mmCIF file of C-alpha atoms in Angstrom:
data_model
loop_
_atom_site.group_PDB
_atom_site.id
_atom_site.type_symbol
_atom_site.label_atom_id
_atom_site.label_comp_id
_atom_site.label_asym_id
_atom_site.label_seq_id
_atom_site.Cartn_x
_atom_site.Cartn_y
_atom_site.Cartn_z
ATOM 1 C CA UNK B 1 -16.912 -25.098 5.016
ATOM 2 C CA UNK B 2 -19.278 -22.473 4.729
ATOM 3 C CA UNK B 3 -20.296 -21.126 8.051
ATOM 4 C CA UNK B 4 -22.427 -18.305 7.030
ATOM 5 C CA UNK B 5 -25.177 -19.211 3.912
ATOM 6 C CA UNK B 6 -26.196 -16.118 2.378
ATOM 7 C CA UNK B 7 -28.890 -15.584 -0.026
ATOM 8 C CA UNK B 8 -30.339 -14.715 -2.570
ATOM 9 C CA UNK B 9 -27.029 -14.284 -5.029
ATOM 10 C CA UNK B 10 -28.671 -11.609 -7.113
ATOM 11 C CA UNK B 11 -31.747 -9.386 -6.267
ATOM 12 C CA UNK B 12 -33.782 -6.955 -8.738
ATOM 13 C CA UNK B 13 -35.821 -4.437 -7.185
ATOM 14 C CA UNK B 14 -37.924 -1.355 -8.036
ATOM 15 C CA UNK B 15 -37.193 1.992 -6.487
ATOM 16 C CA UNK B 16 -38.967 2.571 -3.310
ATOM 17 C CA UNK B 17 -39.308 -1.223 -2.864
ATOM 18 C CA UNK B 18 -38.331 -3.503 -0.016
ATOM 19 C CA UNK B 19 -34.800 -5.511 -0.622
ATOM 20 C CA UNK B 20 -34.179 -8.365 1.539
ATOM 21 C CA UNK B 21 -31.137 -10.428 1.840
ATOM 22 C CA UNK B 22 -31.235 -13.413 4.435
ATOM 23 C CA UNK B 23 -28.410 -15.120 5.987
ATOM 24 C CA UNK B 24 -28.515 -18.475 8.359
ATOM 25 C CA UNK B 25 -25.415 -19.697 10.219
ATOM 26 C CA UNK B 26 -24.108 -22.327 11.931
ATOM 27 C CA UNK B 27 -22.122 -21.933 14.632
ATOM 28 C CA UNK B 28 -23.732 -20.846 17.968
ATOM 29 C CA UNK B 29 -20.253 -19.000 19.536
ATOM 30 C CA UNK B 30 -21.475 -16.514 16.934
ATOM 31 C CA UNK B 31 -21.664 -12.815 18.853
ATOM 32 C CA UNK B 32 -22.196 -10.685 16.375
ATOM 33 C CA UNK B 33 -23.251 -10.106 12.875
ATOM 34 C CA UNK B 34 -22.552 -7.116 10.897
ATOM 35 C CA UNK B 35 -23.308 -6.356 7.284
ATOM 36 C CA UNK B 36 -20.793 -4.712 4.982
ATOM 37 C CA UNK B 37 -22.008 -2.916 1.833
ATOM 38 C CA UNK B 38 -19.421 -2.660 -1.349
ATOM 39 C CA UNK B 39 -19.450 -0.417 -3.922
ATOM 40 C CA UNK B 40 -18.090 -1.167 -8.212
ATOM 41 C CA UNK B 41 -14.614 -0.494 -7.053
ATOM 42 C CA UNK B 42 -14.639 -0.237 -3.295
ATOM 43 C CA UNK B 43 -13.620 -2.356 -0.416
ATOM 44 C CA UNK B 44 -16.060 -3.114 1.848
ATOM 45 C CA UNK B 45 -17.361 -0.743 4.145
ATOM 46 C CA UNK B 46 -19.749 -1.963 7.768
ATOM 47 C CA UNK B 47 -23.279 -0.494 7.257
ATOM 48 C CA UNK B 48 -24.719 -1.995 10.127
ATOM 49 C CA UNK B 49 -24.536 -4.567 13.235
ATOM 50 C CA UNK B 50 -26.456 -7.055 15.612
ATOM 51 C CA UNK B 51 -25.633 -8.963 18.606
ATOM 52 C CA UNK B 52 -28.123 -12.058 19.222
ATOM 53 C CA UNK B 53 -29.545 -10.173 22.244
ATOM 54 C CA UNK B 54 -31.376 -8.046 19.866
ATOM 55 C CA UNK B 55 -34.061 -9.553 17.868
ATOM 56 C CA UNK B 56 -34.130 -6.047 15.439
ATOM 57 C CA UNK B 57 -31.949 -2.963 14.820
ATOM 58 C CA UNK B 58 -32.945 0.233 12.924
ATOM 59 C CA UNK B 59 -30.579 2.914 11.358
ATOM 60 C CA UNK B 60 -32.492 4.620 8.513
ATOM 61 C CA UNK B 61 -33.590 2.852 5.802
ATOM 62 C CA UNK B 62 -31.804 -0.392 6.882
ATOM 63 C CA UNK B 63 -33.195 -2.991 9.679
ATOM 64 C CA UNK B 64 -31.789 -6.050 10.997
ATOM 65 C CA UNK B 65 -34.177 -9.117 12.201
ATOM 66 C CA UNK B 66 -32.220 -11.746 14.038
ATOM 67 C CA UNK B 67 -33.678 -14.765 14.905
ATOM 68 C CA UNK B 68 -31.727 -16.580 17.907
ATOM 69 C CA UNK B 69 -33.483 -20.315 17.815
ATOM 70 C CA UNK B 70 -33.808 -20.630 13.839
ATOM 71 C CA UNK B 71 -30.006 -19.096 13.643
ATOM 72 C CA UNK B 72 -30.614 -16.526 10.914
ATOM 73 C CA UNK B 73 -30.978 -12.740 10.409
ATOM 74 C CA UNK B 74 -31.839 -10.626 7.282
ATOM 75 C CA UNK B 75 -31.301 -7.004 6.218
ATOM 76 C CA UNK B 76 -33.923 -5.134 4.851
ATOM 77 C CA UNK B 77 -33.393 -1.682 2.825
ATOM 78 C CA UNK B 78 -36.517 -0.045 2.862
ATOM 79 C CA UNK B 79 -37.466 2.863 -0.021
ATOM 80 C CA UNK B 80 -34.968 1.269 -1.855
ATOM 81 C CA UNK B 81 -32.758 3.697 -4.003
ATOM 82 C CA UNK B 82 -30.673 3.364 -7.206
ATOM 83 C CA UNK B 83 -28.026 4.569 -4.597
ATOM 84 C CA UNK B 84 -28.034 1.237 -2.819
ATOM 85 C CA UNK B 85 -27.148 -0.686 -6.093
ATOM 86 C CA UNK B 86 -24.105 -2.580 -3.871
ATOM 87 C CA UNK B 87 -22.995 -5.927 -3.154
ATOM 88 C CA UNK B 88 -24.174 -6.504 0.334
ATOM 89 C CA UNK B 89 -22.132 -9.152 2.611
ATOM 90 C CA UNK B 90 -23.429 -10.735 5.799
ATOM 91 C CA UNK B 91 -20.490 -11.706 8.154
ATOM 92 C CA UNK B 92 -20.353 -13.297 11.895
ATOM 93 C CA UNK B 93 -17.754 -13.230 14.237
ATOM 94 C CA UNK B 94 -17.343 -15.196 17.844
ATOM 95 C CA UNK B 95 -16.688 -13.237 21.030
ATOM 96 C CA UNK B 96 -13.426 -11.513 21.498
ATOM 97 C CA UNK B 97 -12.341 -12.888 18.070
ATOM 98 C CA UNK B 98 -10.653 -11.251 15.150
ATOM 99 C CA UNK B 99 -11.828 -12.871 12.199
ATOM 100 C CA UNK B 100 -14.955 -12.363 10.369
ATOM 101 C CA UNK B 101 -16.788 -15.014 8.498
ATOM 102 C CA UNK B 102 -18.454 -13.858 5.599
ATOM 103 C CA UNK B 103 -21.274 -15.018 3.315
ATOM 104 C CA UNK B 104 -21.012 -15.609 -0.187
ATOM 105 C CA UNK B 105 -22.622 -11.636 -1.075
ATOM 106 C CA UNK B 106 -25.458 -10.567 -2.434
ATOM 107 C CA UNK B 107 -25.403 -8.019 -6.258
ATOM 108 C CA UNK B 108 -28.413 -5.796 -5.331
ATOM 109 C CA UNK B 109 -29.506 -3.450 -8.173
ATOM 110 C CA UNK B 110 -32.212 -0.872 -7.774
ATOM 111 C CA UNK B 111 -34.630 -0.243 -10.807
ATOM 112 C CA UNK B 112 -35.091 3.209 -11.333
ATOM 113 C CA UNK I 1 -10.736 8.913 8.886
ATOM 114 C CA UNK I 2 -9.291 5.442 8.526
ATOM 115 C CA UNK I 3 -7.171 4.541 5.385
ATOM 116 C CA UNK I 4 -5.720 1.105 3.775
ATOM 117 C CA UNK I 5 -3.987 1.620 0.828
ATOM 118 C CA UNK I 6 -3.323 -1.138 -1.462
ATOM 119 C CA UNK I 7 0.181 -0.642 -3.539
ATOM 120 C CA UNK I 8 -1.530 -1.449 -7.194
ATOM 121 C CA UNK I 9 -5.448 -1.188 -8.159
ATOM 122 C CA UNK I 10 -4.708 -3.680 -11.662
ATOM 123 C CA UNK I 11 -1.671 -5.777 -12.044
ATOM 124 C CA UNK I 12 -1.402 -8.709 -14.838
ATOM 125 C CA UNK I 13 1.899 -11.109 -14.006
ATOM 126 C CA UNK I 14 2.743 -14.414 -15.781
ATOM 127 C CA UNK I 15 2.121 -18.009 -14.459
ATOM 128 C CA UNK I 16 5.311 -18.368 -12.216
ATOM 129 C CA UNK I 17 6.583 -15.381 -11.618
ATOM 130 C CA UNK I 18 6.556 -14.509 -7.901
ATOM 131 C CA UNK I 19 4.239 -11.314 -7.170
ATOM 132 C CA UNK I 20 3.654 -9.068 -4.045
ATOM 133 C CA UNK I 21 0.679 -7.093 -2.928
ATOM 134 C CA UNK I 22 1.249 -4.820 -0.413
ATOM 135 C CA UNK I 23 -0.896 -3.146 1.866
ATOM 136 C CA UNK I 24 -0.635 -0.223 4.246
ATOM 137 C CA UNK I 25 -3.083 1.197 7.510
ATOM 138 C CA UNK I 26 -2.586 4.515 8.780
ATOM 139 C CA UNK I 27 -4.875 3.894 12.075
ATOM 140 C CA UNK I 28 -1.795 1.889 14.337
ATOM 141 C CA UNK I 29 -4.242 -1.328 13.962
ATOM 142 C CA UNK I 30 -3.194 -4.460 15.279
ATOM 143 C CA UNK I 31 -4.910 -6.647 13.206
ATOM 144 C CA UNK I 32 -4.461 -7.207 9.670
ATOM 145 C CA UNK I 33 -6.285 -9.270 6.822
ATOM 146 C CA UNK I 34 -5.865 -10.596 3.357
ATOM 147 C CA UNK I 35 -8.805 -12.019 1.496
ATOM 148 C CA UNK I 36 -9.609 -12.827 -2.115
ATOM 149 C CA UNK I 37 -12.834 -11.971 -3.503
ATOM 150 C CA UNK I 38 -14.152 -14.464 -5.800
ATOM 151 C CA UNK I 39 -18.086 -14.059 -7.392
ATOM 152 C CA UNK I 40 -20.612 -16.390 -5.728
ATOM 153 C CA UNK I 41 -17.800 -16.889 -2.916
ATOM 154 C CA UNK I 42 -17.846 -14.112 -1.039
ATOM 155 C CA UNK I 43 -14.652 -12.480 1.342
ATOM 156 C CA UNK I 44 -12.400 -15.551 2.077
ATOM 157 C CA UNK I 45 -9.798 -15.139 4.755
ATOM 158 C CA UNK I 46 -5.981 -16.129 3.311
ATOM 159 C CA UNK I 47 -3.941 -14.861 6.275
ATOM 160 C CA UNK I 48 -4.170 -12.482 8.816
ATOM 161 C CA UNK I 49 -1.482 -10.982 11.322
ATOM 162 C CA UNK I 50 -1.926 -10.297 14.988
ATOM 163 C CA UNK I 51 1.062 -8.105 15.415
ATOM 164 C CA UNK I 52 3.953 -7.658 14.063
ATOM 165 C CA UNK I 53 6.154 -10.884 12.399
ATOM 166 C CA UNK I 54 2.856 -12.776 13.934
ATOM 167 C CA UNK I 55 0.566 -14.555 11.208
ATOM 168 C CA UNK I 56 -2.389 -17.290 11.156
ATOM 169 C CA UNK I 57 -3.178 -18.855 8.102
ATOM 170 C CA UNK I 58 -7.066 -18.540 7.122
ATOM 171 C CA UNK I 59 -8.913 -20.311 4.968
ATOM 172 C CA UNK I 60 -7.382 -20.811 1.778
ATOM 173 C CA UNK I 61 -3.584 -20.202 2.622
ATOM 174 C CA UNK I 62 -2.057 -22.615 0.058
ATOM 175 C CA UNK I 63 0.028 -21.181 -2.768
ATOM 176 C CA UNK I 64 0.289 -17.718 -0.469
ATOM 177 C CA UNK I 65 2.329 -16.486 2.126
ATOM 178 C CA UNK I 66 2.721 -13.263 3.865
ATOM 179 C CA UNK I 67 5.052 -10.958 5.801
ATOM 180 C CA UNK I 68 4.487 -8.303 8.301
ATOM 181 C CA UNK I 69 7.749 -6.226 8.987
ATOM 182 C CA UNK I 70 6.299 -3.111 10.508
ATOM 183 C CA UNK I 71 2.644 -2.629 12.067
ATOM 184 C CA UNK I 72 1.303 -0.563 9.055
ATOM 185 C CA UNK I 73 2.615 -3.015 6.186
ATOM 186 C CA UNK I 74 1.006 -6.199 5.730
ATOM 187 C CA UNK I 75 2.426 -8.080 2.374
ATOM 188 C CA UNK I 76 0.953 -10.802 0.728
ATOM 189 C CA UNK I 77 3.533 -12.861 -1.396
ATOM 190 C CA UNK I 78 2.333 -15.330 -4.604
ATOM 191 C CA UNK I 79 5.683 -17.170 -4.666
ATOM 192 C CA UNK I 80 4.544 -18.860 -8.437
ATOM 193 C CA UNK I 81 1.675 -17.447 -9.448
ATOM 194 C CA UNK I 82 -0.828 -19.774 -11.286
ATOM 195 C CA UNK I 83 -3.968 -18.547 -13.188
ATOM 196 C CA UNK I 84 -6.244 -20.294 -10.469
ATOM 197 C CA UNK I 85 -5.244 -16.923 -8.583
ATOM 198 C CA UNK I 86 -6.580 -14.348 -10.784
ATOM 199 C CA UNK I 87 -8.832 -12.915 -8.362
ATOM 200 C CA UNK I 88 -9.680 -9.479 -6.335
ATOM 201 C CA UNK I 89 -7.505 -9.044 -3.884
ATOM 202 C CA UNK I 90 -8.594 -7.431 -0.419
ATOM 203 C CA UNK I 91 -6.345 -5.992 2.077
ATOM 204 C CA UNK I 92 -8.889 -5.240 5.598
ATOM 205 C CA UNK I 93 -7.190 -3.557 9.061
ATOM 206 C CA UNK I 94 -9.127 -3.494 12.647
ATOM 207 C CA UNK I 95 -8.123 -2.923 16.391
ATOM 208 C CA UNK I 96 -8.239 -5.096 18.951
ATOM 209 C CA UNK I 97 -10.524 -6.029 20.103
ATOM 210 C CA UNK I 98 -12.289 -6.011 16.821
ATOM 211 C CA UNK I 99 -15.584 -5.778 17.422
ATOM 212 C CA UNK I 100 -16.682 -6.849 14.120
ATOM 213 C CA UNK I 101 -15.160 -3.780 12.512
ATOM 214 C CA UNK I 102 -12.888 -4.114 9.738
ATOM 215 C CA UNK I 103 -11.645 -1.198 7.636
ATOM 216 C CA UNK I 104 -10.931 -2.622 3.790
ATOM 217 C CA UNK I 105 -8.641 -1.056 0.978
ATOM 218 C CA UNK I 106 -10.074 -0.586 -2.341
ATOM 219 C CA UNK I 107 -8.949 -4.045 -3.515
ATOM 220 C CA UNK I 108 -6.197 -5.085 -6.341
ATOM 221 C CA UNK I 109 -7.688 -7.157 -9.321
ATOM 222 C CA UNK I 110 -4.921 -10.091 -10.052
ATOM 223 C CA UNK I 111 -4.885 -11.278 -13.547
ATOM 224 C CA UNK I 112 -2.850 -14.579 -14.073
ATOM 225 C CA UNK I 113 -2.271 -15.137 -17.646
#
């Protein structure tokens, strides 16, 4: 059962365009919602984070939108970079919990 | 800095034979994780450890189990591999509470032949 639907599966995009990956969930008990960005060879590694107080979070190039009542939240990488070619995963986790659900990952590749 | 070390990056075993992955965190983390990564599947959660000799099975636990001796070593055991297990391994540490925050090793690609 797939709690967290991620998509799209594969993204193109030019350098110093937008990338946007959306995610929808399921389960309301959700608290927060990080992303994780992997690298050919890497483990994952958080990039960024949201609780569903927040409708938006900045840190650089990347921003969170969360949106509570339609139960999904995006990432977008603005300026996008050949450096940001990565396999971005969206992940939830409940309140005090341990384990992280994860989507199914998006391949990004930037277009130089 | 935080650092989980996975014991082999490539390893290539024969259907049956029992194989172990083993993972080490040098950050005196509570929680530990293994997941396989399979494409257009994401991170799925095969076991995870609370403390030490504790475990919870995850999402896809059959064919796998796992030990946890000592807090820094978290094993994952094949006990007859099949080739339905060739897959990227992932071995993640985090405190407690997490917080969402999960430190990963650098993975170990299973081939089942």
């Amino acid at each position: 059962q797939q709690q967290v639907k991620q998509s799209p599966q594969s993204l193109i995009v030019q350098k110093g365009g937008i990338s946007i990956i959306n995610c929808a969930y399921e389960n309301t008990a959700f608290d927060y919602f990080p992303w994780y960005q992997q690298f050919p060879g890497k483990g994952p590694a958080l990039l960024i984070a949201i609780r569903p107080d927040v409708s938006e979070k900045k840190e650089g190039r990347f921003t969170i939108s969360f949106n509570k009542s339609a139960k999904q939240f995006s990432l977008h990488i603005m300026d996008s970079q050949p450096g940001d070619s990565a396999t971005y995963f969206c992940a939830a986790i409940l309140e005090y919990g341990n384990k992280l659900v994860f989507g199914a990952g998006t391949i990004l590749r930037v277009k130089s | 800095d935080v650092k989980v070390t996975q014991s082999s990056r490539y390893l290539v075993k024969r259907t049956g034979e029992k194989v172990f992955l083993e993972c080490v965190q040098d950050m005196d983390h509570e929680n530990m994780f293994w997941y396989r990564q399979d494409p257009g599947l994401g991170l799925r959660l095969i076991y995870f450890s609370y403390d030490v000799k504790m475990k919870e099975k995850g999402d896809i636990p059959e064919g796998y189990s796992v030990s946890r001796e000592k807090k820094e070593r978290f094993s994952l055991i094949l006990e007859s591999a099949s080739t339905n297990q060739t897959s990227m391994y992932l071995c993640a540490s985090s405190p407690t509470p997490t917080g969402g925050l999960q430190y990963f090793g650098p993975g170990t690609r299973l081939t089942v032949l």
